[in-house]
Amino acid sequence: MPPTPALLRHVLHPAHAGEYATATRLAVDHLTTALGRVRGPATGLDPDRAAKPVRDVDLDAPLGCTAQALAELDRVWLDDTVWFHEPGYAAHLNCPVLIPSLVAEVLVSGVNASLDTFDQSVGGTFVERHLVDWVCERAGLGPAADGVFTSGGTQSNLQGLHLARDHVRARTGADLDRLRVLVSVDGHYSVQRSARLLGLSPDAVMAVPVDGRRRMRPDALADALSQVEAEGTVPMAVVATAGTTDHGAIDPLGAAADLAHEHGAWLHVDAAYGGGLLVSRRRRHLLDGIERADSVTVDFHKTWFQPVSCSAVLVRDRAHLRHVTAHADYLNPADGGGLTTRRPDQVDKSLQTTRRFDALKLWLTLRVMGADAVGELVDAVVDLAQAAHQRLREDDRVEVLAAPELSTLLLRPVAPGLDAAAVDALVPRVRAALWDGGEHVVAATVVDGRRWLKLTLLNPMAGVEDVMSVVEGIVAAADDLLGEKAA
Ligand SMILES: *Cc1c(COP(=O)(O)O)cnc(C)c1O
């Protein structure tokens, strides 16, 4: 028996345009209603309580109706989810998202183009290519540059290091276990993970010391490179971070390029966080030197205010992308599959095969708002972090780390008679208390063995008073916890 018309009306098709529009409008209305109910960034649910309403759903008993399924979703998810537009949210690198990018999401999933081959995307392939070229030009990577959209910075870093490995091995013939990767002590953990995936030895990644503002020290990088050569190992790559995850510090890119290239190493710039500065009119210079990178990671889903996932890996010389190229008869045959010329298949540059048209989100953002507008939002959050830092330096209830180059603040509660170890013990408890309260959400990290609370500011709608309100929450939680102990 063929499917009934009642069943088929769930399929997107011109005949069901009415159903599609009604259901999609329901979803938009549902989200706007949910947004209207939000009273804070979180509700402090613990994993057990979050799991219960989800597990209670019988997936074998469909509701048959979008409105009911959306209503159920409130209990399952929305009532207690985390909202990144809330000024009390200051934890990870999640951003509020731009409306043009959300409009694009409707089209991305509705058309469902896949960017692996031209014959699954047509103009989409060229939208992505045009955008990649545009970002490469912003980065100053030169006429041979290219790249591809990826699922995120982790994948972009993996691909950058993959190209580095194959390039350096082709040049030196070095065995995998002799390759070394140099990255600052504050580099992203995906560098370590990539090295493992790429088959490098467990001690392949060498942590280079940082200066007082948490930037990789060129003298220490030079020493590390000399050490690598003295040991008879091969410097495969230097990874310079443009915006470290914890401190927002930008490594000296020019010096890193000099040293990497002097020693025959690949320079990968991880600008997952700092990449938004490419469109800042006031702070673009902070990325000077990025144009000398062999590969670059940019996360649009961080400082470009795009919804997850939206990232790219860029390369200075497109020829290097051949290291990820592989041909399959059913997908992208090397001989063109009967066509006179090979088609422009993006899969030839990617670690993924079927791939979302995430580029369209950035495209519509640029076409509606323009790059300068995005850059203004980036500047707004960096300004905010600096203004808040000024205020916190004068606040004797907290200790704050060095002024940020991007938009993170690291602070610890302090109190008379409280030694460093006691603060270390207090920090995770303060963070947990804030999560339980739901009004403020912050992250935490460890710096030189000491625990710090971390505020990542990515909300261009937040002001200094909002940040100070988070700090008041921290101080109040610390006071409560210390009071409990004293009582
Ligand atoms: C966030 C981040 C990454 C990883 O990016 P994902 O998109 O989360 O995979 C890599 N490097 C740095 C410096 C980051 O901040």
Short mmCIF file of C-alpha atoms and ligand atoms in Angstrom, two decimals:
data_model
loop_
_atom_site.label_atom_id
_atom_site.label_comp_id
_atom_site.label_asym_id
_atom_site.label_seq_id
_atom_site.Cartn_x
_atom_site.Cartn_y
_atom_site.Cartn_z
CA MET A 1 0.00 0.00 0.00
CA PRO A 2 1.39 3.42 -0.89
CA PRO A 3 1.58 6.00 1.91
CA THR A 4 -1.68 7.85 2.54
CA PRO A 5 -2.09 11.55 1.66
CA ALA A 6 -2.35 12.24 5.41
CA LEU A 7 1.10 10.77 5.86
CA LEU A 8 2.59 12.41 2.78
CA ARG A 9 1.55 15.90 3.87
CA HIS A 10 4.57 15.83 6.20
CA VAL A 11 6.86 15.91 3.17
CA LEU A 12 7.97 19.37 2.04
CA HIS A 13 6.46 19.77 -1.41
CA PRO A 14 4.65 22.57 -3.27
CA ALA A 15 1.39 20.72 -2.63
CA HIS A 16 2.02 21.03 1.12
CA ALA A 17 3.19 24.63 1.16
CA GLY A 18 0.31 25.55 3.46
CA GLU A 19 1.19 22.85 6.00
CA TYR A 20 4.83 23.87 5.87
CA ALA A 21 4.11 27.55 6.40
CA THR A 22 1.66 26.87 9.23
CA ALA A 23 3.98 24.48 11.05
CA THR A 24 6.99 26.73 10.65
CA ARG A 25 5.02 29.73 11.86
CA LEU A 26 3.92 27.69 14.87
CA ALA A 27 7.56 27.01 15.67
CA VAL A 28 8.51 30.66 15.34
CA ASP A 29 5.55 31.70 17.51
CA HIS A 30 6.47 29.03 20.01
CA LEU A 31 10.03 30.26 20.27
CA THR A 32 9.01 33.91 20.58
CA THR A 33 6.57 32.98 23.34
CA ALA A 34 9.28 30.99 25.08
CA LEU A 35 11.68 33.94 24.76
CA GLY A 36 9.03 36.13 26.34
CA ARG A 37 8.89 33.84 29.38
CA VAL A 38 12.65 33.79 29.97
CA ARG A 39 13.56 35.12 33.41
CA GLY A 40 17.26 34.36 33.43
CA PRO A 41 19.94 32.50 31.50
CA ALA A 42 19.24 29.16 33.21
CA THR A 43 17.03 27.48 35.77
CA GLY A 44 19.72 25.48 37.51
CA LEU A 45 18.51 22.02 36.63
CA ASP A 46 20.81 19.15 37.59
CA PRO A 47 21.35 16.30 35.10
CA ASP A 48 18.93 13.93 36.85
CA ARG A 49 16.08 16.40 36.76
CA ALA A 50 16.87 17.34 33.18
CA ALA A 51 16.92 13.68 32.11
CA LYS A 52 13.59 12.69 33.67
CA PRO A 53 11.06 14.45 31.38
CA VAL A 54 13.10 13.40 28.34
CA ARG A 55 13.21 9.74 29.34
CA ASP A 56 9.49 9.79 30.11
CA VAL A 57 8.71 10.44 26.45
CA ASP A 58 7.56 7.31 24.64
CA LEU A 59 9.12 7.62 21.20
CA ASP A 60 6.82 4.86 19.95
CA ALA A 61 3.72 6.95 20.71
CA PRO A 62 3.77 9.93 18.32
CA LEU A 63 1.53 12.88 19.08
CA GLY A 64 0.58 13.35 15.44
CA CYS A 65 0.42 17.08 15.79
CA THR A 66 3.06 19.81 15.66
CA ALA A 67 1.38 22.02 18.27
CA GLN A 68 1.33 19.21 20.82
CA ALA A 69 4.87 18.16 20.06
CA LEU A 70 6.01 21.75 20.54
CA ALA A 71 4.07 22.00 23.80
CA GLU A 72 5.78 18.82 25.01
CA LEU A 73 9.13 20.34 24.09
CA ASP A 74 8.65 23.01 26.75
CA ARG A 75 8.86 20.41 29.50
CA VAL A 76 11.53 18.37 27.74
CA TRP A 77 13.84 21.24 26.91
CA LEU A 78 12.81 24.85 26.52
CA ASP A 79 11.56 25.60 30.04
CA ASP A 80 15.03 24.91 31.42
CA THR A 81 17.41 25.49 28.57
CA VAL A 82 20.26 28.00 28.64
CA TRP A 83 19.68 31.35 26.92
CA PHE A 84 22.73 33.06 25.50
CA HIS A 85 20.99 36.39 24.87
CA GLU A 86 20.46 36.86 28.61
CA PRO A 87 22.87 39.40 30.10
CA GLY A 88 23.40 37.06 33.06
CA TYR A 89 24.97 34.48 30.74
CA ALA A 90 28.74 34.92 30.79
CA ALA A 91 30.19 31.44 30.63
CA HIS A 92 31.43 29.81 27.44
CA LEU A 93 32.01 31.04 23.91
CA ASN A 94 28.33 30.82 22.96
CA CYS A 95 26.86 33.88 21.36
CA PRO A 96 23.47 35.41 20.84
CA VAL A 97 22.61 34.89 17.16
CA LEU A 98 21.79 37.32 14.38
CA ILE A 99 18.34 37.24 12.83
CA PRO A 100 19.57 37.19 9.18
CA SER A 101 21.47 33.99 9.99
CA LEU A 102 18.29 32.45 11.39
CA VAL A 103 16.43 33.37 8.23
CA ALA A 104 19.17 31.54 6.34
CA GLU A 105 18.67 28.45 8.55
CA VAL A 106 15.11 28.18 7.22
CA LEU A 107 16.45 27.98 3.68
CA VAL A 108 19.48 25.84 4.53
CA SER A 109 17.37 23.03 5.94
CA GLY A 110 14.34 23.54 3.68
CA VAL A 111 16.31 23.18 0.46
CA ASN A 112 18.68 20.71 2.14
CA ALA A 113 21.49 21.31 -0.34
CA SER A 114 24.63 19.37 0.42
CA LEU A 115 27.87 21.15 -0.26
CA ASP A 116 29.95 18.09 -1.07
CA THR A 117 29.41 18.12 -4.82
CA PHE A 118 28.37 20.74 -7.33
CA ASP A 119 25.50 18.55 -8.50
CA GLN A 120 23.97 18.71 -5.00
CA SER A 121 24.31 22.45 -4.50
CA VAL A 122 24.99 24.34 -7.77
CA GLY A 123 25.06 28.04 -6.78
CA GLY A 124 25.59 27.03 -3.15
CA THR A 125 29.06 25.82 -4.07
CA PHE A 126 29.88 29.29 -5.37
CA VAL A 127 28.29 31.07 -2.43
CA GLU A 128 30.63 29.13 -0.18
CA ARG A 129 33.62 29.76 -2.46
CA HIS A 130 32.88 33.46 -2.73
CA LEU A 131 32.66 33.73 1.04
CA VAL A 132 35.84 31.73 1.58
CA ASP A 133 37.63 34.00 -0.89
CA TRP A 134 36.26 37.05 0.90
CA VAL A 135 37.40 35.86 4.34
CA CYS A 136 40.81 34.88 2.91
CA GLU A 137 41.13 38.38 1.53
CA ARG A 138 40.20 39.90 4.88
CA ALA A 139 42.94 37.76 6.39
CA GLY A 140 45.35 38.88 3.64
CA LEU A 141 46.25 35.31 2.68
CA GLY A 142 47.02 36.19 -0.93
CA PRO A 143 45.88 35.11 -4.40
CA ALA A 144 46.46 31.36 -3.95
CA ALA A 145 44.36 31.13 -0.79
CA ASP A 146 41.37 28.84 -0.38
CA GLY A 147 39.50 26.97 2.31
CA VAL A 148 36.28 25.28 3.22
CA PHE A 149 33.51 25.55 5.80
CA THR A 150 33.69 23.06 8.66
CA SER A 151 31.64 22.02 11.67
CA GLY A 152 33.74 24.04 14.10
CA GLY A 153 37.16 25.05 15.33
CA THR A 154 37.98 21.54 16.44
CA GLN A 155 37.53 20.23 12.92
CA SER A 156 39.26 23.25 11.39
CA ASN A 157 42.28 22.72 13.65
CA LEU A 158 42.33 19.02 12.80
CA GLN A 159 42.31 19.77 9.09
CA GLY A 160 44.97 22.49 9.41
CA LEU A 161 47.26 20.09 11.25
CA HIS A 162 46.43 17.27 8.84
CA LEU A 163 47.67 19.45 5.96
CA ALA A 164 50.72 20.43 8.01
CA ARG A 165 51.56 16.80 8.74
CA ASP A 166 51.30 15.68 5.12
CA HIS A 167 53.15 18.73 3.85
CA VAL A 168 56.06 18.34 6.25
CA ARG A 169 56.25 14.60 5.75
CA ALA A 170 56.30 15.02 1.99
CA ARG A 171 59.15 17.50 2.36
CA THR A 172 61.23 15.76 5.04
CA GLY A 173 60.18 12.12 4.87
CA ALA A 174 60.11 12.13 8.69
CA ASP A 175 58.33 9.31 10.49
CA LEU A 176 55.16 10.22 12.38
CA ASP A 177 56.75 9.72 15.78
CA ARG A 178 59.42 12.33 15.05
CA LEU A 179 56.98 15.16 14.32
CA ARG A 180 56.47 17.91 16.89
CA VAL A 181 53.76 20.57 17.26
CA LEU A 182 54.47 23.72 19.24
CA VAL A 183 51.60 25.59 20.83
CA SER A 184 51.37 27.84 23.85
CA VAL A 185 50.40 26.39 27.23
CA ASP A 186 47.02 28.10 26.70
CA GLY A 187 46.38 26.59 23.25
CA HIS A 188 43.09 24.83 22.61
CA TYR A 189 42.90 21.19 23.68
CA SER A 190 41.82 20.21 20.15
CA VAL A 191 45.47 20.61 19.11
CA GLN A 192 46.36 17.76 21.45
CA ARG A 193 43.39 15.72 20.22
CA SER A 194 44.30 16.36 16.59
CA ALA A 195 47.86 15.19 17.19
CA ARG A 196 46.54 11.95 18.62
CA LEU A 197 44.12 11.44 15.72
CA LEU A 198 46.89 12.17 13.24
CA GLY A 199 48.97 9.36 14.70
CA LEU A 200 51.67 11.53 16.25
CA SER A 201 53.48 10.36 19.34
CA PRO A 202 51.96 11.09 22.78
CA ASP A 203 54.65 13.71 23.48
CA ALA A 204 54.33 15.37 20.07
CA VAL A 205 52.67 18.52 21.38
CA MET A 206 55.05 20.83 23.19
CA ALA A 207 53.66 23.56 25.42
CA VAL A 208 55.42 26.89 24.96
CA PRO A 209 55.44 29.30 27.93
CA VAL A 210 53.50 32.58 27.83
CA ASP A 211 54.21 36.13 28.96
CA GLY A 212 52.40 38.13 31.66
CA ARG A 213 49.51 38.72 29.30
CA ARG A 214 49.30 35.04 28.44
CA ARG A 215 50.77 35.41 24.92
CA MET A 216 53.20 32.85 23.57
CA ARG A 217 56.76 34.07 24.24
CA PRO A 218 58.78 34.25 21.00
CA ASP A 219 62.04 33.59 22.89
CA ALA A 220 60.50 30.48 24.42
CA LEU A 221 59.23 29.38 21.01
CA ALA A 222 62.72 29.84 19.60
CA ASP A 223 64.15 27.75 22.43
CA ALA A 224 61.55 25.04 21.88
CA LEU A 225 62.31 24.92 18.16
CA SER A 226 66.04 24.62 18.88
CA GLN A 227 65.32 21.85 21.35
CA VAL A 228 63.27 20.00 18.74
CA GLU A 229 66.15 20.13 16.30
CA ALA A 230 68.75 19.26 18.93
CA GLU A 231 66.75 16.13 19.72
CA GLY A 232 66.70 15.13 16.07
CA THR A 233 62.94 15.54 15.85
CA VAL A 234 61.07 17.62 13.26
CA PRO A 235 59.05 20.78 13.90
CA MET A 236 55.86 19.98 12.01
CA ALA A 237 53.78 22.97 13.03
CA VAL A 238 53.65 26.03 15.20
CA VAL A 239 50.11 26.76 16.34
CA ALA A 240 49.63 30.40 17.25
CA THR A 241 46.36 31.18 18.97
CA ALA A 242 44.58 34.41 18.06
CA GLY A 243 42.30 34.60 21.06
CA THR A 244 42.96 31.90 23.63
CA THR A 245 39.86 30.24 24.99
CA ASP A 246 40.58 31.19 28.59
CA HIS A 247 42.26 34.58 28.31
CA GLY A 248 41.42 35.92 24.87
CA ALA A 249 45.16 36.45 24.43
CA ILE A 250 46.57 36.86 20.94
CA ASP A 251 49.97 35.25 20.36
CA PRO A 252 52.54 37.37 18.46
CA LEU A 253 51.61 36.22 14.98
CA GLY A 254 54.45 37.90 13.10
CA ALA A 255 57.12 36.46 15.39
CA ALA A 256 55.48 33.04 15.25
CA ALA A 257 55.51 33.21 11.43
CA ASP A 258 59.20 34.21 11.37
CA LEU A 259 60.22 31.39 13.67
CA ALA A 260 58.00 28.72 12.15
CA HIS A 261 59.17 29.41 8.63
CA GLU A 262 62.80 29.77 9.63
CA HIS A 263 62.60 26.22 10.99
CA GLY A 264 60.59 24.81 8.11
CA ALA A 265 57.44 24.40 10.22
CA TRP A 266 53.88 25.05 9.14
CA LEU A 267 52.15 27.98 10.84
CA HIS A 268 48.57 27.33 11.84
CA VAL A 269 46.74 30.28 13.37
CA ASP A 270 43.85 29.22 15.56
CA ALA A 271 41.59 32.27 15.35
CA ALA A 272 38.48 30.37 16.40
CA TYR A 273 37.78 33.06 18.99
CA GLY A 274 39.63 36.12 17.67
CA GLY A 275 38.54 35.69 14.04
CA GLY A 276 35.76 38.23 14.51
CA LEU A 277 38.45 40.91 14.60
CA LEU A 278 38.79 40.42 10.83
CA VAL A 279 35.71 42.62 10.48
CA SER A 280 36.49 45.08 13.28
CA ARG A 281 37.43 48.49 11.95
CA ARG A 282 39.01 49.48 15.26
CA ARG A 283 40.88 46.29 16.11
CA ARG A 284 41.73 44.51 12.87
CA HIS A 285 45.41 45.34 13.51
CA LEU A 286 45.44 42.94 16.47
CA LEU A 287 45.51 40.15 13.88
CA ASP A 288 48.43 41.59 11.94
CA GLY A 289 50.65 38.70 10.88
CA ILE A 290 47.74 36.33 10.27
CA GLU A 291 48.39 36.82 6.55
CA ARG A 292 51.58 34.79 6.94
CA ALA A 293 49.78 31.71 8.24
CA ASP A 294 49.77 28.51 6.22
CA SER A 295 46.35 27.70 7.63
CA VAL A 296 43.80 29.54 9.74
CA THR A 297 40.79 28.52 11.82
CA VAL A 298 37.87 30.96 12.07
CA ASP A 299 34.70 30.15 14.03
CA PHE A 300 31.77 32.15 12.78
CA HIS A 301 29.67 30.62 15.54
CA LYS A 302 31.65 32.52 18.15
CA THR A 303 32.55 36.14 17.42
CA TRP A 304 30.51 36.44 14.22
CA PHE A 305 27.22 35.74 16.05
CA GLN A 306 26.20 32.84 13.80
CA PRO A 307 24.25 29.81 15.00
CA VAL A 308 26.19 26.56 15.52
CA SER A 309 27.70 25.15 13.32
CA CYS A 310 29.56 27.70 11.25
CA SER A 311 33.35 27.63 10.93
CA ALA A 312 36.02 27.55 8.28
CA VAL A 313 39.58 26.45 7.71
CA LEU A 314 41.58 28.65 5.33
CA VAL A 315 44.89 27.93 3.63
CA ARG A 316 47.41 30.28 2.06
CA ASP A 317 48.12 27.88 -0.81
CA ARG A 318 45.16 25.97 -2.18
CA ALA A 319 47.47 23.26 -3.51
CA HIS A 320 47.87 21.98 0.06
CA LEU A 321 44.21 21.01 0.18
CA ARG A 322 45.05 18.05 -2.07
CA HIS A 323 46.19 16.27 1.09
CA VAL A 324 42.54 15.70 2.00
CA THR A 325 41.38 14.92 -1.53
CA ALA A 326 40.16 11.45 -2.33
CA HIS A 327 38.04 10.25 -5.21
CA ALA A 328 35.09 7.91 -5.26
CA ASP A 329 33.42 6.64 -8.43
CA TYR A 330 29.95 7.35 -7.04
CA LEU A 331 30.74 10.88 -5.85
CA ASN A 332 33.61 12.80 -7.38
CA PRO A 333 35.42 10.59 -9.89
CA ALA A 334 38.87 11.82 -10.82
CA ASP A 335 38.03 11.63 -14.53
CA GLY A 336 34.85 13.65 -14.16
CA GLY A 337 32.57 10.65 -14.45
CA GLY A 338 31.93 11.05 -18.18
CA LEU A 339 31.98 14.83 -18.15
CA THR A 340 34.68 16.61 -20.08
CA THR A 341 36.00 18.44 -17.02
CA ARG A 342 35.92 17.70 -13.32
CA ARG A 343 33.21 19.63 -11.56
CA PRO A 344 33.95 22.11 -8.77
CA ASP A 345 33.31 19.70 -5.91
CA GLN A 346 33.90 21.13 -2.45
CA VAL A 347 34.24 17.62 -1.05
CA ASP A 348 37.73 17.60 -2.56
CA LYS A 349 38.75 20.10 0.14
CA SER A 350 36.83 18.75 3.09
CA LEU A 351 37.09 16.04 5.74
CA GLN A 352 33.30 15.73 5.61
CA THR A 353 31.18 14.36 2.77
CA THR A 354 27.51 15.35 3.15
CA ARG A 355 27.80 18.86 4.53
CA ARG A 356 25.32 21.55 5.54
CA PHE A 357 25.16 24.82 3.64
CA ASP A 358 26.24 26.72 6.75
CA ALA A 359 27.91 29.35 4.61
CA LEU A 360 24.49 30.73 3.72
CA LYS A 361 24.07 32.02 7.28
CA LEU A 362 27.13 34.20 7.01
CA TRP A 363 26.15 35.15 3.46
CA LEU A 364 22.73 36.50 4.47
CA THR A 365 24.25 38.22 7.49
CA LEU A 366 26.71 40.06 5.25
CA ARG A 367 24.07 40.82 2.60
CA VAL A 368 21.59 42.19 5.14
CA MET A 369 23.85 43.84 7.70
CA GLY A 370 27.31 44.05 6.20
CA ALA A 371 30.70 43.23 7.62
CA ASP A 372 31.16 46.56 9.40
CA ALA A 373 27.99 45.95 11.38
CA VAL A 374 29.26 42.58 12.58
CA GLY A 375 32.59 44.23 13.39
CA GLU A 376 30.81 46.85 15.49
CA LEU A 377 29.23 44.08 17.54
CA VAL A 378 32.65 42.49 18.04
CA ASP A 379 34.04 45.82 19.18
CA ALA A 380 31.08 46.26 21.52
CA VAL A 381 31.85 43.08 23.43
CA VAL A 382 35.58 43.85 23.61
CA ASP A 383 34.79 47.37 24.83
CA LEU A 384 32.48 45.88 27.40
CA ALA A 385 35.16 43.53 28.70
CA GLN A 386 37.62 46.40 28.99
CA ALA A 387 35.16 48.68 30.76
CA ALA A 388 34.21 45.90 33.17
CA HIS A 389 37.89 45.16 33.77
CA GLN A 390 38.46 48.79 34.78
CA ARG A 391 35.65 48.59 37.29
CA LEU A 392 36.84 45.27 38.71
CA ARG A 393 40.39 46.48 39.21
CA GLU A 394 39.03 48.92 41.75
CA ASP A 395 36.82 46.35 43.44
CA ASP A 396 38.55 44.91 46.52
CA ARG A 397 36.08 42.03 46.78
CA VAL A 398 37.61 40.33 43.76
CA GLU A 399 40.99 39.75 42.22
CA VAL A 400 41.05 40.09 38.44
CA LEU A 401 43.65 38.90 35.93
CA ALA A 402 45.32 41.04 33.24
CA ALA A 403 43.24 43.25 30.95
CA PRO A 404 41.73 41.22 28.13
CA GLU A 405 42.60 41.65 24.46
CA LEU A 406 39.26 40.07 23.59
CA SER A 407 36.25 39.58 25.80
CA THR A 408 37.07 37.28 28.69
CA LEU A 409 37.52 38.23 32.33
CA LEU A 410 39.07 35.95 34.91
CA LEU A 411 38.38 36.71 38.53
CA ARG A 412 38.39 35.20 42.01
CA PRO A 413 36.59 36.28 45.13
CA VAL A 414 38.95 37.54 47.84
CA ALA A 415 38.35 38.22 51.50
CA PRO A 416 40.51 39.05 54.52
CA GLY A 417 41.98 35.90 56.00
CA LEU A 418 41.22 33.82 52.92
CA ASP A 419 44.38 32.21 51.56
CA ALA A 420 44.91 31.13 47.96
CA ALA A 421 44.09 27.48 48.68
CA ALA A 422 40.83 28.48 50.34
CA VAL A 423 39.89 30.55 47.28
CA ASP A 424 40.71 27.55 45.07
CA ALA A 425 38.27 25.49 47.12
CA LEU A 426 35.67 28.24 46.98
CA VAL A 427 35.70 28.88 43.23
CA PRO A 428 33.97 25.67 42.04
CA ARG A 429 31.40 26.01 44.82
CA VAL A 430 30.62 29.58 43.78
CA ARG A 431 30.21 28.46 40.21
CA ALA A 432 27.87 25.65 41.26
CA ALA A 433 25.85 27.99 43.47
CA LEU A 434 25.38 30.40 40.58
CA TRP A 435 24.25 27.58 38.31
CA ASP A 436 21.74 26.44 40.94
CA GLY A 437 20.39 29.98 41.25
CA GLY A 438 19.90 30.36 37.49
CA GLU A 439 20.37 34.13 37.49
CA HIS A 440 24.01 34.11 36.42
CA VAL A 441 26.01 31.50 34.54
CA VAL A 442 29.80 31.63 34.58
CA ALA A 443 32.59 29.24 33.64
CA ALA A 444 35.75 28.30 35.51
CA THR A 445 39.29 27.35 34.66
CA VAL A 446 42.73 26.81 36.13
CA VAL A 447 45.58 29.27 35.61
CA ASP A 448 49.04 28.30 36.86
CA GLY A 449 47.52 25.81 39.25
CA ARG A 450 44.96 28.25 40.73
CA ARG A 451 41.22 28.16 40.11
CA TRP A 452 39.51 31.15 38.53
CA LEU A 453 35.99 32.02 37.52
CA LYS A 454 35.70 32.93 33.88
CA LEU A 455 33.33 35.39 32.26
CA THR A 456 33.19 35.21 28.47
CA LEU A 457 31.36 38.28 27.22
CA LEU A 458 29.80 37.82 23.80
CA ASN A 459 26.50 39.61 24.24
CA PRO A 460 26.47 42.96 22.44
CA MET A 461 23.23 43.82 24.25
CA ALA A 462 24.87 43.58 27.69
CA GLY A 463 26.28 46.58 29.50
CA VAL A 464 28.79 47.11 32.30
CA GLU A 465 25.98 47.05 34.84
CA ASP A 466 25.02 43.58 33.63
CA VAL A 467 28.57 42.36 34.13
CA MET A 468 28.67 43.99 37.56
CA SER A 469 25.44 42.21 38.39
CA VAL A 470 27.14 38.89 37.60
CA VAL A 471 30.02 39.96 39.85
CA GLU A 472 27.56 40.87 42.62
CA GLY A 473 26.16 37.35 42.23
CA ILE A 474 29.66 35.90 42.60
CA VAL A 475 30.44 37.98 45.68
CA ALA A 476 27.09 37.18 47.30
CA ALA A 477 27.52 33.45 46.63
CA ALA A 478 31.04 33.54 48.06
CA ASP A 479 29.82 35.41 51.15
CA ASP A 480 27.03 32.87 51.65
CA LEU A 481 29.37 29.93 51.34
CA LEU A 482 31.93 31.46 53.70
CA GLY A 483 29.16 32.42 56.15
CA GLU A 484 27.86 28.84 56.15
CA LYS A 485 31.29 27.57 57.07
CA ALA A 486 31.73 30.14 59.81
CA ALA A 487 28.30 29.42 61.32
C1 LIG B 1 36.31 27.25 20.67
C2 LIG B 1 37.71 27.07 20.27
C3 LIG B 1 38.08 26.00 19.44
C4 LIG B 1 37.13 24.89 19.10
O1 LIG B 1 36.07 25.30 18.33
P1 LIG B 1 34.72 24.47 18.25
O2 LIG B 1 33.94 25.27 17.29
O3 LIG B 1 34.15 24.48 19.64
O4 LIG B 1 35.03 23.11 17.80
C5 LIG B 1 39.38 25.94 19.00
N1 LIG B 1 40.26 26.88 19.37
C6 LIG B 1 39.95 27.90 20.17
C7 LIG B 1 41.00 28.90 20.55
C8 LIG B 1 38.65 28.03 20.66
O5 LIG B 1 38.34 29.04 21.49
#
